[in-house]
CSV table of C-alpha atoms in Angstrom, one decimal:
chain,number,residue,atom,x,y,z
A,1,MET,CA,48.5,-26.2,34.4
A,2,GLY,CA,48.0,-22.7,35.7
A,3,LEU,CA,44.4,-22.8,34.7
A,4,ARG,CA,43.8,-26.1,36.7
A,5,GLN,CA,45.5,-24.5,39.8
A,6,SER,CA,43.3,-21.4,39.4
A,7,HIS,CA,40.2,-23.6,39.3
A,8,GLY,CA,41.4,-25.6,42.3
A,9,ARG,CA,41.9,-22.4,44.3
A,10,ILE,CA,38.5,-21.1,43.4
A,11,GLY,CA,36.9,-24.5,44.4
A,12,ARG,CA,38.7,-24.5,47.8
A,13,LYS,CA,37.6,-20.8,48.3
A,14,SER,CA,34.0,-21.7,47.5
A,15,ARG,CA,34.0,-24.6,49.9
A,16,ASN,CA,35.5,-22.5,52.6
A,17,LEU,CA,32.9,-19.8,52.1
A,18,SER,CA,30.2,-22.5,52.2
A,19,LEU,CA,31.6,-23.9,55.5
A,20,VAL,CA,31.7,-20.3,57.0
A,21,SER,CA,28.1,-19.7,55.9
A,22,THR,CA,26.9,-23.1,57.4
A,23,SER,CA,28.7,-22.3,60.7
A,24,ALA,CA,27.1,-18.9,60.9
A,25,ASN,CA,23.7,-20.4,60.2
A,26,ILE,CA,24.0,-23.0,62.9
A,27,ARG,CA,25.3,-20.3,65.3
A,28,ASN,CA,22.3,-18.0,64.6
A,29,TYR,CA,19.8,-20.9,64.8
A,30,ALA,CA,21.3,-21.8,68.3
A,31,ILE,CA,21.0,-18.2,69.5
A,32,ILE,CA,17.4,-17.9,68.2
A,33,THR,CA,16.5,-21.2,69.8
A,34,LEU,CA,18.0,-20.4,73.2
A,35,THR,CA,16.3,-17.0,73.2
A,36,TYR,CA,12.9,-18.5,72.4
A,37,TRP,CA,13.5,-21.1,75.1
A,38,ALA,CA,14.1,-18.5,77.7
A,39,PHE,CA,11.0,-16.5,76.7
A,40,THR,CA,8.9,-19.7,76.7
A,41,LEU,CA,10.0,-20.7,80.2
A,42,SER,CA,9.0,-17.3,81.5
A,43,ASP,CA,5.7,-17.4,79.6
A,44,GLY,CA,4.6,-20.8,81.0
A,45,ALA,CA,5.9,-19.9,84.5
A,46,LEU,CA,4.1,-16.6,84.6
A,47,ARG,CA,0.8,-18.1,83.6
A,48,MET,CA,1.0,-20.8,86.3
A,49,MET,CA,2.1,-18.3,88.9
A,50,LEU,CA,-0.8,-16.0,88.1
A,51,LEU,CA,-3.3,-18.9,88.2
A,52,PHE,CA,-2.2,-20.1,91.6
A,53,HIS,CA,-1.8,-16.6,93.0
A,54,LEU,CA,-5.3,-15.5,92.0
A,55,HIS,CA,-6.7,-18.8,93.2
A,56,GLN,CA,-5.1,-18.1,96.6
A,57,LEU,CA,-6.9,-14.7,96.5
A,58,GLY,CA,-10.2,-16.6,96.2
A,59,HIS,CA,-11.1,-16.1,92.5
A,60,SER,CA,-13.3,-18.7,90.7
A,61,ALA,CA,-12.3,-21.0,87.9
A,62,LEU,CA,-14.2,-19.1,85.2
A,63,THR,CA,-12.6,-15.8,86.4
A,64,LEU,CA,-9.2,-17.5,86.1
A,65,ALA,CA,-10.0,-18.6,82.5
A,66,SER,CA,-11.1,-15.1,81.5
A,67,VAL,CA,-7.7,-13.7,82.6
A,68,PHE,CA,-6.2,-15.1,79.3
A,69,LEU,CA,-8.9,-13.9,76.8
A,70,LEU,CA,-7.0,-10.7,76.1
A,71,TYR,CA,-3.8,-12.7,75.8
A,72,GLU,CA,-5.3,-14.6,72.9
A,73,PHE,CA,-7.2,-11.7,71.3
A,74,PHE,CA,-4.0,-9.5,71.0
A,75,GLY,CA,-2.4,-12.4,69.2
A,76,ILE,CA,-4.6,-11.7,66.2
A,77,VAL,CA,-3.5,-8.1,65.8
A,78,THR,CA,0.1,-8.6,66.9
A,79,ASN,CA,1.0,-11.3,64.5
A,80,LEU,CA,-0.2,-9.3,61.5
A,81,PHE,CA,1.4,-6.1,62.7
A,82,SER,CA,4.7,-7.7,63.7
A,83,GLY,CA,5.1,-9.4,60.4
A,84,TRP,CA,4.6,-6.1,58.6
A,85,LEU,CA,7.0,-4.3,61.0
A,86,SER,CA,9.7,-6.8,60.7
A,87,ALA,CA,9.5,-6.7,56.9
A,88,LYS,CA,10.2,-2.9,57.2
A,89,THR,CA,12.9,-3.0,59.9
A,90,GLY,CA,14.2,-6.6,60.2
A,91,LEU,CA,13.6,-9.5,62.6
A,92,LYS,CA,16.1,-8.4,65.2
A,93,LEU,CA,14.0,-5.4,66.2
A,94,THR,CA,10.7,-7.3,66.6
A,95,LEU,CA,12.5,-10.1,68.6
A,96,GLY,CA,13.8,-7.4,70.9
A,97,ILE,CA,10.4,-5.8,71.3
A,98,GLY,CA,8.9,-9.1,72.3
A,99,LEU,CA,11.5,-9.6,75.0
A,100,ILE,CA,11.3,-6.0,76.3
A,101,LEU,CA,7.5,-6.2,76.6
A,102,GLN,CA,7.7,-9.5,78.6
A,103,ILE,CA,10.4,-7.8,80.9
A,104,VAL,CA,8.0,-4.9,81.5
A,105,ALA,CA,5.1,-7.3,82.3
A,106,CYS,CA,7.1,-9.3,84.8
A,107,ALA,CA,8.5,-6.1,86.4
A,108,VAL,CA,5.1,-4.4,86.8
A,109,LEU,CA,3.6,-7.6,88.3
A,110,ALA,CA,6.4,-7.7,90.8
A,111,GLY,CA,5.8,-4.1,91.9
A,112,ALA,CA,2.0,-4.5,92.0
A,113,GLU,CA,1.7,-7.8,94.0
A,114,SER,CA,-0.3,-6.3,96.8
A,115,THR,CA,-2.7,-4.4,94.6
A,116,LEU,CA,-3.4,-7.0,91.9
A,117,SER,CA,-7.0,-7.0,90.5
A,118,VAL,CA,-8.4,-9.2,87.8
A,119,PRO,CA,-8.8,-6.3,85.2
A,120,PHE,CA,-5.2,-5.2,85.9
A,121,VAL,CA,-3.9,-8.8,85.4
A,122,ILE,CA,-6.0,-9.2,82.2
A,123,VAL,CA,-4.3,-6.0,80.8
A,124,LEU,CA,-0.8,-7.3,81.7
A,125,GLN,CA,-1.6,-10.7,80.3
A,126,GLY,CA,-2.6,-8.9,77.1
A,127,LEU,CA,0.8,-7.2,77.1
A,128,SER,CA,2.5,-10.6,77.7
A,129,GLY,CA,0.5,-12.0,74.8
A,130,VAL,CA,1.8,-9.2,72.5
A,131,ALA,CA,5.3,-10.1,73.7
A,132,LYS,CA,4.8,-13.8,73.0
A,133,ASP,CA,3.6,-13.2,69.4
A,134,PHE,CA,6.4,-10.7,68.6
A,135,THR,CA,8.9,-13.3,69.8
A,136,LYS,CA,7.3,-16.3,68.2
A,137,MET,CA,6.9,-14.7,64.8
A,138,SER,CA,10.5,-13.4,64.8
A,139,SER,CA,12.0,-16.8,66.0
A,140,LYS,CA,10.1,-18.9,63.5
A,141,SER,CA,10.8,-16.5,60.6
A,142,TYR,CA,14.5,-16.5,61.4
A,143,ILE,CA,14.7,-20.2,60.5
A,144,LYS,CA,13.8,-19.5,56.9
A,145,MET,CA,16.8,-17.1,56.9
A,146,VAL,CA,19.3,-19.6,58.2
A,147,VAL,CA,18.3,-22.8,56.3
A,148,PRO,CA,19.9,-23.1,52.8
A,149,GLY,CA,17.4,-22.5,50.1
A,150,GLY,CA,15.6,-25.6,48.8
A,151,ASP,CA,16.7,-27.9,51.7
A,152,GLN,CA,13.2,-28.9,52.8
A,153,THR,CA,14.3,-31.8,55.0
A,154,GLN,CA,16.6,-29.5,57.0
A,155,LEU,CA,13.8,-26.9,57.2
A,156,LEU,CA,11.4,-29.5,58.6
A,157,ARG,CA,13.9,-30.8,61.1
A,158,TRP,CA,14.8,-27.3,62.4
A,159,VAL,CA,11.2,-26.1,62.5
A,160,ALA,CA,10.1,-29.3,64.3
A,161,LEU,CA,12.9,-29.0,66.8
A,162,LEU,CA,12.2,-25.3,67.6
A,163,THR,CA,8.5,-25.7,67.9
A,164,GLY,CA,8.6,-29.0,69.7
A,165,SER,CA,11.2,-27.9,72.3
A,166,LYS,CA,9.1,-24.7,72.8
A,167,ASN,CA,6.1,-26.7,73.7
A,168,THR,CA,8.1,-29.0,76.0
A,169,LEU,CA,9.6,-26.0,77.8
A,170,LYS,CA,6.2,-24.4,78.1
A,171,GLY,CA,5.1,-27.4,80.1
A,172,VAL,CA,8.4,-27.2,82.1
A,173,GLY,CA,7.5,-23.6,82.7
A,174,TYR,CA,4.3,-24.6,84.4
A,175,PHE,CA,6.3,-26.7,86.9
A,176,LEU,CA,8.8,-23.8,87.2
A,177,GLY,CA,6.1,-21.3,88.0
A,178,GLY,CA,4.8,-23.5,90.8
A,179,LEU,CA,8.3,-24.0,92.1
A,180,LEU,CA,9.2,-20.3,92.0
A,181,LEU,CA,6.0,-19.3,93.7
A,182,THR,CA,6.4,-21.9,96.5
A,183,THR,CA,10.1,-21.2,97.0
A,184,PHE,CA,10.4,-17.4,96.6
A,185,GLY,CA,6.8,-16.0,96.6
A,186,PHE,CA,5.2,-14.0,93.8
A,187,HIS,CA,7.2,-10.8,94.2
A,188,GLN,CA,10.7,-12.3,94.1
A,189,ALA,CA,9.8,-14.9,91.5
A,190,CYS,CA,8.7,-12.1,89.1
A,191,LEU,CA,11.9,-10.1,89.8
A,192,TYR,CA,14.1,-13.2,89.1
A,193,MET,CA,12.3,-13.8,85.8
A,194,THR,CA,12.7,-10.1,84.9
A,195,LEU,CA,16.5,-10.3,85.5
A,196,CYS,CA,16.9,-13.5,83.4
A,197,LEU,CA,14.9,-12.1,80.5
A,198,PHE,CA,17.0,-8.9,80.6
A,199,ILE,CA,20.2,-10.9,80.3
A,200,THR,CA,18.6,-12.9,77.4
A,201,PHE,CA,17.7,-9.6,75.7
A,202,ILE,CA,21.2,-8.2,75.9
A,203,ALA,CA,22.9,-11.4,74.8
A,204,SER,CA,20.6,-12.0,71.8
A,205,MET,CA,20.8,-8.3,70.6
A,206,LEU,CA,24.6,-8.4,70.7
A,207,SER,CA,24.9,-11.8,69.0
A,208,LEU,CA,22.3,-11.7,66.1
A,209,PRO,CA,23.1,-10.0,62.8
A,210,SER,CA,21.0,-7.0,61.8
A,211,GLY,CA,18.9,-6.7,58.7
A,212,GLU,CA,17.7,-10.3,58.5
A,213,GLY,CA,14.0,-10.5,57.4
A,214,LYS,CA,14.0,-6.9,56.1
A,215,ARG,CA,12.2,-6.7,52.8
A,216,LYS,CA,14.1,-4.9,50.0
A,217,ALA,CA,11.0,-3.6,48.3
A,218,THR,CA,8.6,-1.0,49.9
A,219,VAL,CA,6.2,-2.7,52.3
A,220,THR,CA,2.6,-1.5,51.9
A,221,LEU,CA,-0.5,-2.5,54.0
A,222,ARG,CA,-1.8,-4.4,51.0
A,223,ALA,CA,1.1,-6.8,51.3
A,224,LEU,CA,-0.3,-8.1,54.6
A,225,LEU,CA,-2.6,-10.4,52.7
A,226,PRO,CA,-0.6,-13.2,51.0
A,227,SER,CA,-0.8,-13.4,47.2
A,228,ASP,CA,-0.1,-17.1,47.4
A,229,VAL,CA,-3.4,-18.9,47.7
A,230,ARG,CA,-1.7,-21.9,49.4
A,231,LEU,CA,-1.0,-19.7,52.4
A,232,LEU,CA,-4.6,-18.7,52.6
A,233,TYR,CA,-5.9,-22.3,52.6
A,234,LEU,CA,-3.1,-23.3,55.1
A,235,SER,CA,-4.0,-20.4,57.4
A,236,ALA,CA,-7.7,-21.3,57.3
A,237,ALA,CA,-6.8,-24.9,58.1
A,238,ARG,CA,-4.7,-23.8,61.0
A,239,LEU,CA,-7.5,-21.6,62.4
A,240,PHE,CA,-9.9,-24.5,62.6
A,241,LEU,CA,-7.2,-26.9,63.8
A,242,PHE,CA,-6.3,-24.9,66.9
A,243,GLY,CA,-10.0,-23.9,67.4
A,244,SER,CA,-10.7,-27.7,67.6
A,245,ARG,CA,-8.1,-28.3,70.3
A,246,ASP,CA,-9.1,-25.3,72.5
A,247,THR,CA,-12.8,-25.9,72.2
A,248,TRP,CA,-12.5,-28.8,74.6
A,249,PHE,CA,-9.1,-28.2,76.1
A,250,VAL,CA,-9.2,-24.7,77.6
A,251,VAL,CA,-12.3,-24.5,79.8
A,252,GLY,CA,-14.4,-27.6,79.3
A,253,LEU,CA,-11.7,-30.2,80.2
A,254,PRO,CA,-10.1,-28.5,83.3
A,255,ILE,CA,-13.5,-27.6,84.8
A,256,PHE,CA,-14.8,-31.2,84.2
A,257,LEU,CA,-11.7,-32.6,85.9
A,258,SER,CA,-12.2,-30.4,88.8
A,259,SER,CA,-16.0,-30.5,89.2
A,260,VAL,CA,-16.8,-34.1,88.2
A,261,LEU,CA,-13.6,-36.1,88.9
A,262,GLY,CA,-12.6,-34.0,91.9
A,263,TRP,CA,-9.1,-33.3,90.8
A,264,SER,CA,-7.2,-30.5,92.6
A,265,PHE,CA,-5.9,-27.5,90.7
A,266,GLU,CA,-2.4,-28.7,91.3
A,267,THR,CA,-3.2,-32.1,89.9
A,268,ILE,CA,-4.9,-30.6,86.8
A,269,GLY,CA,-2.0,-28.2,86.3
A,270,ALA,CA,0.6,-31.0,86.5
A,271,ALA,CA,-1.5,-33.2,84.2
A,272,LEU,CA,-1.8,-30.5,81.5
A,273,ALA,CA,1.9,-29.6,81.9
A,274,THR,CA,2.9,-33.3,81.4
A,275,TRP,CA,0.6,-33.4,78.3
A,276,ILE,CA,2.3,-30.3,76.8
A,277,ILE,CA,5.8,-31.7,77.5
A,278,GLY,CA,5.0,-35.0,75.8
A,279,TYR,CA,3.3,-33.1,73.0
A,280,GLY,CA,6.5,-31.0,72.5
A,281,ILE,CA,8.7,-34.1,72.5
A,282,ILE,CA,6.6,-35.8,69.9
A,283,GLN,CA,6.5,-32.6,67.8
A,284,ALA,CA,10.3,-32.3,67.9
A,285,SER,CA,10.7,-35.9,66.7
A,286,ALA,CA,7.9,-35.7,64.1
A,287,PRO,CA,10.2,-35.7,61.0
A,288,LYS,CA,11.0,-39.4,61.9
A,289,PHE,CA,7.5,-40.7,61.5
A,290,LEU,CA,5.5,-38.1,59.4
A,291,GLY,CA,6.1,-39.9,56.1
A,292,PHE,CA,7.5,-36.6,54.7
A,293,GLN,CA,10.6,-38.2,53.2
A,294,ALA,CA,8.5,-40.7,51.2
A,295,VAL,CA,6.4,-37.8,49.8
A,296,GLN,CA,9.4,-35.7,48.8
A,297,THR,CA,11.0,-38.7,46.9
A,298,SER,CA,7.9,-39.9,45.2
A,299,SER,CA,8.4,-39.8,41.4
A,300,SER,CA,4.6,-40.1,40.6
A,301,ASN,CA,3.6,-37.1,42.9
A,302,PRO,CA,6.6,-35.1,43.9
A,303,LYS,CA,4.7,-32.3,45.6
A,304,SER,CA,1.9,-33.9,47.7
A,305,THR,CA,2.6,-32.6,51.2
A,306,ALA,CA,-0.9,-31.1,51.4
A,307,LYS,CA,-2.3,-34.7,50.9
A,308,LEU,CA,-0.1,-35.9,53.7
A,309,LEU,CA,-1.4,-33.1,55.9
A,310,GLY,CA,-5.0,-34.1,55.1
A,311,PHE,CA,-4.2,-37.7,56.1
A,312,TRP,CA,-3.0,-36.6,59.5
A,313,LYS,CA,-6.0,-34.3,60.0
A,314,LEU,CA,-8.4,-37.2,59.3
A,315,LEU,CA,-6.6,-39.3,61.9
A,316,LEU,CA,-7.2,-36.5,64.4
A,317,LEU,CA,-11.0,-37.2,64.2
A,318,ILE,CA,-10.6,-40.7,65.6
A,319,PRO,CA,-9.7,-40.0,69.2
A,320,LEU,CA,-12.3,-37.3,69.4
A,321,MET,CA,-15.0,-39.7,68.3
A,322,CYS,CA,-13.7,-42.5,70.5
A,323,ILE,CA,-13.8,-40.2,73.6
A,324,CYS,CA,-17.4,-39.2,72.9
A,325,LEU,CA,-18.5,-42.8,72.4
A,326,ALA,CA,-16.6,-43.9,75.5
A,327,LEU,CA,-18.2,-41.2,77.7
A,328,LEU,CA,-21.7,-42.1,76.3
A,329,GLY,CA,-20.9,-45.8,76.9
A,330,ASP,CA,-20.3,-45.3,80.6
A,331,LEU,CA,-16.6,-46.5,80.5
A,332,PRO,CA,-14.2,-45.5,83.3
A,333,LEU,CA,-13.8,-41.7,83.0
A,334,GLU,CA,-10.2,-41.2,84.0
A,335,LEU,CA,-8.9,-44.0,81.8
A,336,THR,CA,-11.0,-42.7,78.9
A,337,LEU,CA,-9.7,-39.2,79.2
A,338,ILE,CA,-6.1,-40.0,79.8
A,339,SER,CA,-5.8,-42.5,76.9
A,340,GLY,CA,-7.9,-40.2,74.6
A,341,LEU,CA,-5.7,-37.2,75.5
A,342,SER,CA,-2.5,-39.2,74.8
A,343,VAL,CA,-3.6,-40.3,71.3
A,344,PHE,CA,-5.0,-36.8,70.5
A,345,GLY,CA,-1.8,-35.2,71.6
A,346,PHE,CA,0.3,-37.5,69.4
A,347,LEU,CA,-1.8,-36.8,66.3
A,348,PHE,CA,-2.1,-33.1,67.0
A,349,ALA,CA,1.7,-32.7,67.4
A,350,ALA,CA,2.2,-34.3,64.0
A,351,ASN,CA,-0.4,-32.0,62.5
A,352,SER,CA,1.2,-28.9,64.1
A,353,ALA,CA,4.8,-29.9,63.0
A,354,LEU,CA,3.7,-30.3,59.4
A,355,HIS,CA,1.8,-27.0,59.5
A,356,SER,CA,4.8,-25.1,60.9
A,357,PHE,CA,7.0,-26.5,58.1
A,358,LEU,CA,4.6,-25.8,55.3
A,359,VAL,CA,4.2,-22.1,56.1
A,360,LEU,CA,7.9,-21.6,55.9
A,361,ASP,CA,8.2,-23.8,52.8
A,362,TYR,CA,5.5,-21.8,51.0
A,363,ALA,CA,6.8,-18.4,52.0
A,364,GLU,CA,9.1,-16.6,49.7
A,365,HIS,CA,12.4,-15.5,51.2
A,366,ASP,CA,11.7,-11.8,50.8
A,367,ASN,CA,8.1,-12.1,52.2
A,368,VAL,CA,8.7,-14.6,55.0
A,369,THR,CA,7.8,-12.3,57.9
A,370,LEU,CA,4.6,-11.2,56.3
A,371,SER,CA,3.6,-14.8,55.5
A,372,VAL,CA,4.4,-16.0,59.0
A,373,GLY,CA,2.7,-13.1,60.6
A,374,PHE,CA,-0.5,-13.6,58.7
A,375,TYR,CA,-0.4,-17.4,59.3
A,376,TYR,CA,0.0,-17.0,63.1
A,377,MET,CA,-2.7,-14.4,63.1
A,378,SER,CA,-5.0,-17.2,62.0
A,379,ASN,CA,-3.5,-19.4,64.7
A,380,ALA,CA,-4.4,-16.8,67.4
A,381,ALA,CA,-7.9,-16.4,65.9
A,382,GLY,CA,-8.5,-20.1,66.2
A,383,ARG,CA,-7.3,-20.2,69.8
A,384,LEU,CA,-9.6,-17.3,70.7
A,385,VAL,CA,-12.6,-18.9,68.9
A,386,GLY,CA,-11.8,-22.2,70.7
A,387,THR,CA,-11.6,-20.6,74.1
A,388,LEU,CA,-14.9,-18.8,73.7
A,389,LEU,CA,-16.6,-21.9,72.3
A,390,SER,CA,-15.2,-24.0,75.1
A,391,GLY,CA,-16.8,-21.8,77.8
A,392,PHE,CA,-20.0,-21.3,75.8
A,393,LEU,CA,-20.7,-25.0,75.0
A,394,PHE,CA,-19.7,-26.3,78.4
A,395,GLN,CA,-22.0,-23.8,80.2
A,396,SER,CA,-24.9,-24.0,77.6
A,397,PHE,CA,-25.2,-27.8,78.1
A,398,ASN,CA,-25.1,-27.4,81.9
A,399,GLY,CA,-21.5,-28.5,82.4
A,400,GLY,CA,-20.6,-32.0,83.7
A,401,MET,CA,-20.6,-34.9,81.3
A,402,THR,CA,-23.0,-33.4,78.7
A,403,GLY,CA,-21.0,-30.1,78.7
A,404,LEU,CA,-17.8,-32.0,78.0
A,405,ILE,CA,-19.4,-34.1,75.2
A,406,ALA,CA,-20.8,-30.9,73.7
A,407,CYS,CA,-17.2,-29.4,73.7
A,408,LEU,CA,-15.9,-32.6,72.1
A,409,LEU,CA,-18.5,-32.6,69.3
A,410,GLY,CA,-17.7,-28.9,68.6
A,411,ALA,CA,-14.0,-29.9,68.4
A,412,LEU,CA,-14.9,-32.7,66.0
A,413,VAL,CA,-16.7,-30.4,63.7
A,414,LEU,CA,-13.9,-27.8,63.6
A,415,ALA,CA,-11.3,-30.6,63.1
A,416,GLY,CA,-13.3,-31.9,60.1
A,417,ILE,CA,-13.5,-28.4,58.6
A,418,SER,CA,-9.7,-28.1,59.0
A,419,ALA,CA,-9.3,-31.4,57.1
A,420,LEU,CA,-11.6,-30.2,54.3
A,421,PHE,CA,-9.3,-27.2,53.6
A,422,CYS,CA,-6.6,-29.7,52.6
A,423,VAL,CA,-8.6,-30.5,49.4
A,424,PRO,CA,-8.2,-27.0,47.8
A,425,LEU,CA,-4.7,-26.7,49.3
A,426,ALA,CA,-3.6,-29.9,47.5
A,427,ARG,CA,-5.1,-28.5,44.2
A,428,ALA,CA,-3.2,-25.3,44.7
A,429,GLU,CA,0.0,-27.1,45.5
A,430,SER,CA,-0.3,-29.3,42.4
A,431,LYS,CA,-1.0,-26.2,40.2
A,432,ARG,CA,2.1,-24.5,41.7
A,433,ALA,CA,4.3,-27.5,41.1
A,434,ARG,CA,3.2,-27.6,37.4
A,435,LEU,CA,4.0,-23.9,36.9
A,436,GLU,CA,7.4,-24.4,38.5
A,437,THR,CA,8.1,-27.4,36.2
A,438,THR,CA,7.1,-25.5,33.0
A,439,THR,CA,9.2,-22.5,34.0
């Protein structure tokens, strides 16, 4: 009798501890998400404010595009370094560094409004890029810390929600930037963003626990390269995936819309912001239509997520080919681009959501920051390559229709290479599953 009562008390105590742990996880996830949202709004708003402010000062479209090259370049170094630093010190510090750097960038821009030059803005955008990657790496790595081990469905849901909402709010940030600039002017808008970010910094630093993400073993520089071959293949696929998007999206498409279709900068900004908002909403709801649940419950092939990723990557080739053919076939330009962008955005959001889940699923709990840092370094490299290719291809083929088609063909090639990396990734995944089964 006494033994049964003792077991009952232990069971109730275990359930209570589980509830407390779950409550703390949800609380921490909410804090991380809100912090990332605040940063993302400032990042999107600052980008749009700088574009419009420099445009008002008379700078060309190509000069405006060059402002963000350092922003992308620093992402390569920052993601790798931030993953290593957080493994040594914990995620709370790197999250705080990201917020502080963005606060500094906004404050300096507010004080230097009357003396802004393009080189100065490029440097400050580079600083903002460092801030973004510190914050992104920390926020996404935190999810691995708060999701119960082995709960892949919950991990996919929380990753998709964080990433999708981030992209939606980045688009909202574009609108916010235009609104702040029109309502308050550049100086006051930067000051208000500085204040909001400072409040976010204080609140998150007081609320989040210390030590999360800190690696127990000694962290060496050699640990920066993942030992899990799945992460290497996934990172390579990510590089070519984002290179594909930015090869036509960053320079070629906006300049085509301006120079050929005669769209205003405000219209282009609103259209791209709307696309990003829709893209984020689709990404957040991706777990409902990806087919992930069917893959996880398959008895014949219980670990075939890489094949599912390959399927979605092949689908991504279709809108790129259709847009090229439609442009060559002299179909209505605006209808072709709007419909093509919509389909491409839907498929790209599905790809990105599955990618973001897989890097956390593959990463070991003790090495999550190193894995995420290396992975998003590849993401930044892909964006930089895509940005450079977009300008190079569009200009080399004399702009206009032929320039945009060249960018689309370049994007098609990169998307195809990204899909090919899913073949060795699927083999590595199957090999890993067999080893886990035997052990």
